[in-house]
Amino acid sequence: VPAHLQREPFLEGLSRVLRPGGFALANLWNGSDRARAECARFAAKLRAAVGRVYVLRVAGHEQNVILLACRPGERQGSESTCDVLRERLAAAAAAAATDCPEPALVQTIRST
């Protein structure tokens, strides 16, 4: 995780600009003990700055994870917008066992 994204000015700015129900995504390499520890630290910082953080595995790219940080707020039926997005991203990642999962991810995001 780049150092400037872990510093307070960025995290405070992110917290300030995300509207209720908004989210931030981070696609991170998670392929070593050091990388996993850094991802965990960054997830904790995002949780403190934004709110709930989901860790999504990337099918076909097992050494990557996507952190989905969700600002509490806006509801869509009984589920938050972030919950719906998390489910769709997880479904797209699971369905994309090809060399290039981006088309499934793009289609998932377009349907959100």
N, C-alpha and C. Protein backbone atom coordinates (compact mmCIF):
# COMPACT_ATOMS: atom_id res chain seq x y z
N VAL A 1 0.86 -1.17 0.00
CA VAL A 1 0.00 0.00 0.00
C VAL A 1 0.91 1.23 0.00
N PRO A 2 0.75 2.10 -0.98
CA PRO A 2 1.59 3.30 -1.01
C PRO A 2 1.48 4.09 0.31
N ALA A 3 2.60 4.59 0.77
CA ALA A 3 2.67 5.28 2.06
C ALA A 3 1.70 6.45 2.14
N HIS A 4 1.56 7.24 1.05
CA HIS A 4 0.70 8.43 1.12
C HIS A 4 -0.77 8.06 1.31
N LEU A 5 -1.17 6.83 0.92
CA LEU A 5 -2.56 6.41 1.13
C LEU A 5 -2.83 5.96 2.56
N GLN A 6 -1.77 5.75 3.33
CA GLN A 6 -1.92 5.30 4.71
C GLN A 6 -1.82 6.46 5.71
N ARG A 7 -1.51 7.63 5.21
CA ARG A 7 -1.32 8.78 6.11
C ARG A 7 -2.64 9.46 6.44
N GLU A 8 -2.66 10.12 7.57
CA GLU A 8 -3.87 10.78 8.06
C GLU A 8 -4.50 11.76 7.07
N PRO A 9 -3.73 12.61 6.38
CA PRO A 9 -4.38 13.55 5.46
C PRO A 9 -5.24 12.84 4.40
N PHE A 10 -4.73 11.76 3.84
CA PHE A 10 -5.53 11.03 2.85
C PHE A 10 -6.76 10.40 3.49
N LEU A 11 -6.56 9.71 4.60
CA LEU A 11 -7.67 9.02 5.26
C LEU A 11 -8.74 10.00 5.74
N GLU A 12 -8.31 11.15 6.27
CA GLU A 12 -9.27 12.17 6.69
C GLU A 12 -10.03 12.73 5.49
N GLY A 13 -9.32 12.97 4.40
CA GLY A 13 -9.96 13.46 3.19
C GLY A 13 -10.94 12.45 2.62
N LEU A 14 -10.57 11.19 2.64
CA LEU A 14 -11.46 10.14 2.18
C LEU A 14 -12.72 10.10 3.02
N SER A 15 -12.55 10.18 4.31
CA SER A 15 -13.70 10.19 5.22
C SER A 15 -14.61 11.38 4.96
N ARG A 16 -14.01 12.50 4.65
CA ARG A 16 -14.77 13.73 4.43
C ARG A 16 -15.57 13.70 3.12
N VAL A 17 -15.00 13.11 2.06
CA VAL A 17 -15.66 13.17 0.76
C VAL A 17 -16.65 12.04 0.50
N LEU A 18 -16.56 10.96 1.23
CA LEU A 18 -17.51 9.86 1.01
C LEU A 18 -18.86 10.22 1.60
N ARG A 19 -19.88 10.17 0.77
CA ARG A 19 -21.22 10.46 1.26
C ARG A 19 -21.78 9.22 1.96
N PRO A 20 -22.85 9.36 2.72
CA PRO A 20 -23.47 8.19 3.35
C PRO A 20 -23.82 7.14 2.29
N GLY A 21 -23.43 5.91 2.55
CA GLY A 21 -23.65 4.83 1.60
C GLY A 21 -22.55 4.72 0.56
N GLY A 22 -21.58 5.64 0.59
CA GLY A 22 -20.49 5.60 -0.37
C GLY A 22 -19.46 4.55 0.01
N PHE A 23 -18.52 4.31 -0.89
CA PHE A 23 -17.52 3.28 -0.64
C PHE A 23 -16.22 3.63 -1.33
N ALA A 24 -15.15 3.00 -0.86
CA ALA A 24 -13.84 3.11 -1.48
C ALA A 24 -13.33 1.70 -1.72
N LEU A 25 -12.68 1.49 -2.85
CA LEU A 25 -12.10 0.19 -3.20
C LEU A 25 -10.59 0.31 -3.26
N ALA A 26 -9.91 -0.73 -2.80
CA ALA A 26 -8.45 -0.81 -2.94
C ALA A 26 -8.11 -2.22 -3.40
N ASN A 27 -7.44 -2.33 -4.54
CA ASN A 27 -6.98 -3.62 -5.05
C ASN A 27 -5.54 -3.78 -4.62
N LEU A 28 -5.27 -4.76 -3.75
CA LEU A 28 -3.95 -4.89 -3.15
C LEU A 28 -3.34 -6.25 -3.39
N TRP A 29 -2.02 -6.28 -3.52
CA TRP A 29 -1.29 -7.53 -3.60
C TRP A 29 -1.19 -8.08 -2.19
N ASN A 30 -1.43 -9.36 -2.05
CA ASN A 30 -1.53 -10.00 -0.74
C ASN A 30 -0.76 -11.31 -0.73
N GLY A 31 0.33 -11.38 -1.50
CA GLY A 31 0.99 -12.66 -1.74
C GLY A 31 2.16 -13.01 -0.85
N SER A 32 2.38 -12.29 0.22
CA SER A 32 3.46 -12.64 1.16
C SER A 32 3.00 -12.31 2.57
N ASP A 33 3.72 -12.82 3.54
CA ASP A 33 3.37 -12.52 4.94
C ASP A 33 3.42 -11.02 5.19
N ARG A 34 4.45 -10.36 4.66
CA ARG A 34 4.58 -8.90 4.84
C ARG A 34 3.41 -8.17 4.19
N ALA A 35 3.04 -8.58 2.97
CA ALA A 35 1.93 -7.93 2.26
C ALA A 35 0.62 -8.15 3.01
N ARG A 36 0.39 -9.37 3.53
CA ARG A 36 -0.83 -9.63 4.29
C ARG A 36 -0.91 -8.78 5.55
N ALA A 37 0.22 -8.60 6.22
CA ALA A 37 0.25 -7.75 7.42
C ALA A 37 -0.04 -6.30 7.05
N GLU A 38 0.53 -5.83 5.93
CA GLU A 38 0.30 -4.46 5.49
C GLU A 38 -1.17 -4.25 5.09
N CYS A 39 -1.75 -5.24 4.42
CA CYS A 39 -3.17 -5.17 4.05
C CYS A 39 -4.04 -5.09 5.30
N ALA A 40 -3.71 -5.88 6.30
CA ALA A 40 -4.48 -5.87 7.55
C ALA A 40 -4.38 -4.51 8.24
N ARG A 41 -3.18 -3.91 8.25
CA ARG A 41 -3.01 -2.59 8.85
C ARG A 41 -3.81 -1.54 8.08
N PHE A 42 -3.76 -1.60 6.75
CA PHE A 42 -4.50 -0.64 5.94
C PHE A 42 -6.00 -0.82 6.12
N ALA A 43 -6.46 -2.06 6.20
CA ALA A 43 -7.89 -2.32 6.44
C ALA A 43 -8.32 -1.72 7.77
N ALA A 44 -7.49 -1.83 8.79
CA ALA A 44 -7.81 -1.25 10.10
C ALA A 44 -7.89 0.28 10.01
N LYS A 45 -6.97 0.89 9.25
CA LYS A 45 -7.00 2.34 9.09
C LYS A 45 -8.25 2.78 8.32
N LEU A 46 -8.61 2.02 7.27
CA LEU A 46 -9.83 2.33 6.53
C LEU A 46 -11.06 2.19 7.43
N ARG A 47 -11.09 1.15 8.23
CA ARG A 47 -12.22 0.92 9.14
C ARG A 47 -12.38 2.10 10.10
N ALA A 48 -11.26 2.60 10.63
CA ALA A 48 -11.32 3.73 11.55
C ALA A 48 -11.77 5.01 10.84
N ALA A 49 -11.36 5.18 9.59
CA ALA A 49 -11.67 6.41 8.87
C ALA A 49 -13.03 6.40 8.21
N VAL A 50 -13.47 5.23 7.71
CA VAL A 50 -14.66 5.17 6.87
C VAL A 50 -15.79 4.37 7.50
N GLY A 51 -15.50 3.18 7.95
CA GLY A 51 -16.52 2.28 8.49
C GLY A 51 -16.19 0.84 8.16
N ARG A 52 -17.21 0.05 7.98
CA ARG A 52 -17.04 -1.39 7.73
C ARG A 52 -16.15 -1.63 6.52
N VAL A 53 -15.28 -2.65 6.63
CA VAL A 53 -14.38 -3.03 5.54
C VAL A 53 -14.56 -4.52 5.25
N TYR A 54 -14.80 -4.83 3.98
CA TYR A 54 -14.88 -6.21 3.52
C TYR A 54 -13.58 -6.54 2.80
N VAL A 55 -13.14 -7.78 2.91
CA VAL A 55 -11.98 -8.26 2.17
C VAL A 55 -12.50 -9.28 1.17
N LEU A 56 -12.36 -8.97 -0.14
CA LEU A 56 -12.85 -9.85 -1.20
C LEU A 56 -11.67 -10.52 -1.89
N ARG A 57 -11.74 -11.80 -2.05
CA ARG A 57 -10.71 -12.53 -2.78
C ARG A 57 -10.97 -12.38 -4.28
N VAL A 58 -9.92 -12.41 -5.08
CA VAL A 58 -10.03 -12.22 -6.52
C VAL A 58 -9.78 -13.56 -7.21
N ALA A 59 -10.83 -14.16 -7.77
CA ALA A 59 -10.71 -15.45 -8.45
C ALA A 59 -9.75 -15.32 -9.63
N GLY A 60 -8.84 -16.25 -9.73
CA GLY A 60 -7.86 -16.21 -10.81
C GLY A 60 -6.64 -15.36 -10.49
N HIS A 61 -6.72 -14.57 -9.43
CA HIS A 61 -5.61 -13.72 -8.99
C HIS A 61 -5.54 -13.84 -7.47
N GLU A 62 -5.28 -15.05 -7.00
CA GLU A 62 -5.37 -15.34 -5.58
C GLU A 62 -4.40 -14.56 -4.71
N GLN A 63 -3.39 -13.95 -5.31
CA GLN A 63 -2.46 -13.15 -4.52
C GLN A 63 -2.92 -11.70 -4.37
N ASN A 64 -4.11 -11.40 -4.87
CA ASN A 64 -4.69 -10.08 -4.72
C ASN A 64 -5.93 -10.16 -3.84
N VAL A 65 -6.24 -9.07 -3.18
CA VAL A 65 -7.51 -8.91 -2.48
C VAL A 65 -8.04 -7.52 -2.80
N ILE A 66 -9.34 -7.38 -2.68
CA ILE A 66 -9.97 -6.07 -2.83
C ILE A 66 -10.54 -5.70 -1.47
N LEU A 67 -10.14 -4.54 -0.97
CA LEU A 67 -10.73 -4.01 0.24
C LEU A 67 -11.88 -3.10 -0.17
N LEU A 68 -13.03 -3.32 0.41
CA LEU A 68 -14.23 -2.53 0.14
C LEU A 68 -14.60 -1.85 1.45
N ALA A 69 -14.31 -0.55 1.54
CA ALA A 69 -14.59 0.23 2.75
C ALA A 69 -15.90 0.98 2.55
N CYS A 70 -16.83 0.83 3.48
CA CYS A 70 -18.19 1.35 3.31
C CYS A 70 -18.55 2.39 4.36
N ARG A 71 -18.99 3.54 3.87
CA ARG A 71 -19.49 4.61 4.75
C ARG A 71 -20.92 4.23 5.14
N PRO A 72 -21.22 4.18 6.42
CA PRO A 72 -22.60 3.87 6.83
C PRO A 72 -23.58 4.90 6.28
N GLY A 73 -24.79 4.46 6.04
CA GLY A 73 -25.80 5.42 5.60
C GLY A 73 -26.84 4.82 4.71
N GLU A 74 -27.11 5.53 3.65
CA GLU A 74 -28.15 5.25 2.67
C GLU A 74 -28.54 3.77 2.59
N ARG A 75 -29.83 3.53 2.61
CA ARG A 75 -30.35 2.16 2.54
C ARG A 75 -31.09 1.94 1.24
N GLN A 76 -30.99 0.72 0.75
CA GLN A 76 -31.70 0.32 -0.45
C GLN A 76 -32.51 -0.91 -0.04
N GLY A 77 -33.78 -0.73 0.28
CA GLY A 77 -34.57 -1.82 0.83
C GLY A 77 -34.02 -2.16 2.20
N SER A 78 -33.77 -3.44 2.44
CA SER A 78 -33.24 -3.84 3.74
C SER A 78 -31.72 -3.96 3.72
N GLU A 79 -31.09 -3.77 2.56
CA GLU A 79 -29.65 -3.88 2.46
C GLU A 79 -29.04 -2.52 2.12
N SER A 80 -27.85 -2.28 2.63
CA SER A 80 -27.18 -1.04 2.27
C SER A 80 -26.63 -1.17 0.85
N THR A 81 -26.38 -0.03 0.23
CA THR A 81 -25.79 -0.01 -1.11
C THR A 81 -24.47 -0.77 -1.10
N CYS A 82 -23.71 -0.60 -0.05
CA CYS A 82 -22.42 -1.26 0.05
C CYS A 82 -22.58 -2.78 0.13
N ASP A 83 -23.58 -3.25 0.87
CA ASP A 83 -23.82 -4.70 0.95
C ASP A 83 -24.16 -5.27 -0.42
N VAL A 84 -25.00 -4.56 -1.17
CA VAL A 84 -25.37 -5.00 -2.51
C VAL A 84 -24.14 -5.03 -3.40
N LEU A 85 -23.31 -3.99 -3.35
CA LEU A 85 -22.10 -3.94 -4.16
C LEU A 85 -21.16 -5.08 -3.78
N ARG A 86 -20.98 -5.31 -2.48
CA ARG A 86 -20.10 -6.39 -2.03
C ARG A 86 -20.56 -7.72 -2.61
N GLU A 87 -21.84 -7.99 -2.54
CA GLU A 87 -22.37 -9.25 -3.07
C GLU A 87 -22.13 -9.37 -4.57
N ARG A 88 -22.34 -8.29 -5.30
CA ARG A 88 -22.14 -8.33 -6.75
C ARG A 88 -20.67 -8.46 -7.12
N LEU A 89 -19.80 -7.78 -6.39
CA LEU A 89 -18.38 -7.92 -6.66
C LEU A 89 -17.90 -9.34 -6.35
N ALA A 90 -18.37 -9.91 -5.25
CA ALA A 90 -18.00 -11.28 -4.90
C ALA A 90 -18.49 -12.26 -5.96
N ALA A 91 -19.70 -12.06 -6.45
CA ALA A 91 -20.26 -12.93 -7.49
C ALA A 91 -19.45 -12.81 -8.78
N ALA A 92 -19.08 -11.59 -9.14
CA ALA A 92 -18.29 -11.38 -10.37
C ALA A 92 -16.93 -12.03 -10.23
N ALA A 93 -16.29 -11.88 -9.08
CA ALA A 93 -14.98 -12.48 -8.86
C ALA A 93 -15.07 -14.00 -8.92
N ALA A 94 -16.12 -14.57 -8.35
CA ALA A 94 -16.28 -16.02 -8.37
C ALA A 94 -16.55 -16.53 -9.78
N ALA A 95 -17.26 -15.75 -10.58
CA ALA A 95 -17.61 -16.17 -11.94
C ALA A 95 -16.47 -15.97 -12.92
N ALA A 96 -15.49 -15.19 -12.56
CA ALA A 96 -14.42 -14.82 -13.49
C ALA A 96 -13.17 -15.65 -13.24
N ALA A 97 -13.20 -16.90 -13.61
CA ALA A 97 -12.03 -17.76 -13.43
C ALA A 97 -11.19 -17.78 -14.70
N THR A 98 -11.18 -16.68 -15.42
CA THR A 98 -10.41 -16.57 -16.65
C THR A 98 -9.16 -15.76 -16.40
N ASP A 99 -8.36 -15.59 -17.43
CA ASP A 99 -7.15 -14.77 -17.29
C ASP A 99 -7.48 -13.30 -17.12
N CYS A 100 -8.67 -12.88 -17.53
CA CYS A 100 -9.03 -11.47 -17.49
C CYS A 100 -10.41 -11.31 -16.85
N PRO A 101 -10.49 -11.13 -15.52
CA PRO A 101 -11.79 -11.02 -14.86
C PRO A 101 -12.46 -9.66 -15.02
N GLU A 102 -11.80 -8.69 -15.59
CA GLU A 102 -12.36 -7.35 -15.64
C GLU A 102 -13.71 -7.25 -16.35
N PRO A 103 -13.97 -7.97 -17.46
CA PRO A 103 -15.29 -7.82 -18.09
C PRO A 103 -16.44 -8.18 -17.14
N ALA A 104 -16.29 -9.23 -16.36
CA ALA A 104 -17.33 -9.59 -15.41
C ALA A 104 -17.47 -8.52 -14.32
N LEU A 105 -16.35 -7.98 -13.90
CA LEU A 105 -16.38 -6.93 -12.87
C LEU A 105 -17.06 -5.68 -13.41
N VAL A 106 -16.70 -5.29 -14.64
CA VAL A 106 -17.33 -4.11 -15.24
C VAL A 106 -18.83 -4.32 -15.37
N GLN A 107 -19.26 -5.48 -15.83
CA GLN A 107 -20.69 -5.76 -15.97
C GLN A 107 -21.38 -5.71 -14.61
N THR A 108 -20.74 -6.22 -13.59
CA THR A 108 -21.31 -6.19 -12.25
C THR A 108 -21.50 -4.77 -11.76
N ILE A 109 -20.47 -3.95 -11.94
CA ILE A 109 -20.54 -2.57 -11.47
C ILE A 109 -21.60 -1.79 -12.26
N ARG A 110 -21.71 -2.03 -13.56
CA ARG A 110 -22.73 -1.34 -14.37
C ARG A 110 -24.13 -1.67 -13.89
N SER A 111 -24.36 -2.86 -13.39
CA SER A 111 -25.69 -3.25 -12.95
C SER A 111 -26.02 -2.75 -11.55
N THR A 112 -25.05 -2.12 -10.88
CA THR A 112 -25.27 -1.64 -9.51
C THR A 112 -26.15 -0.41 -9.50
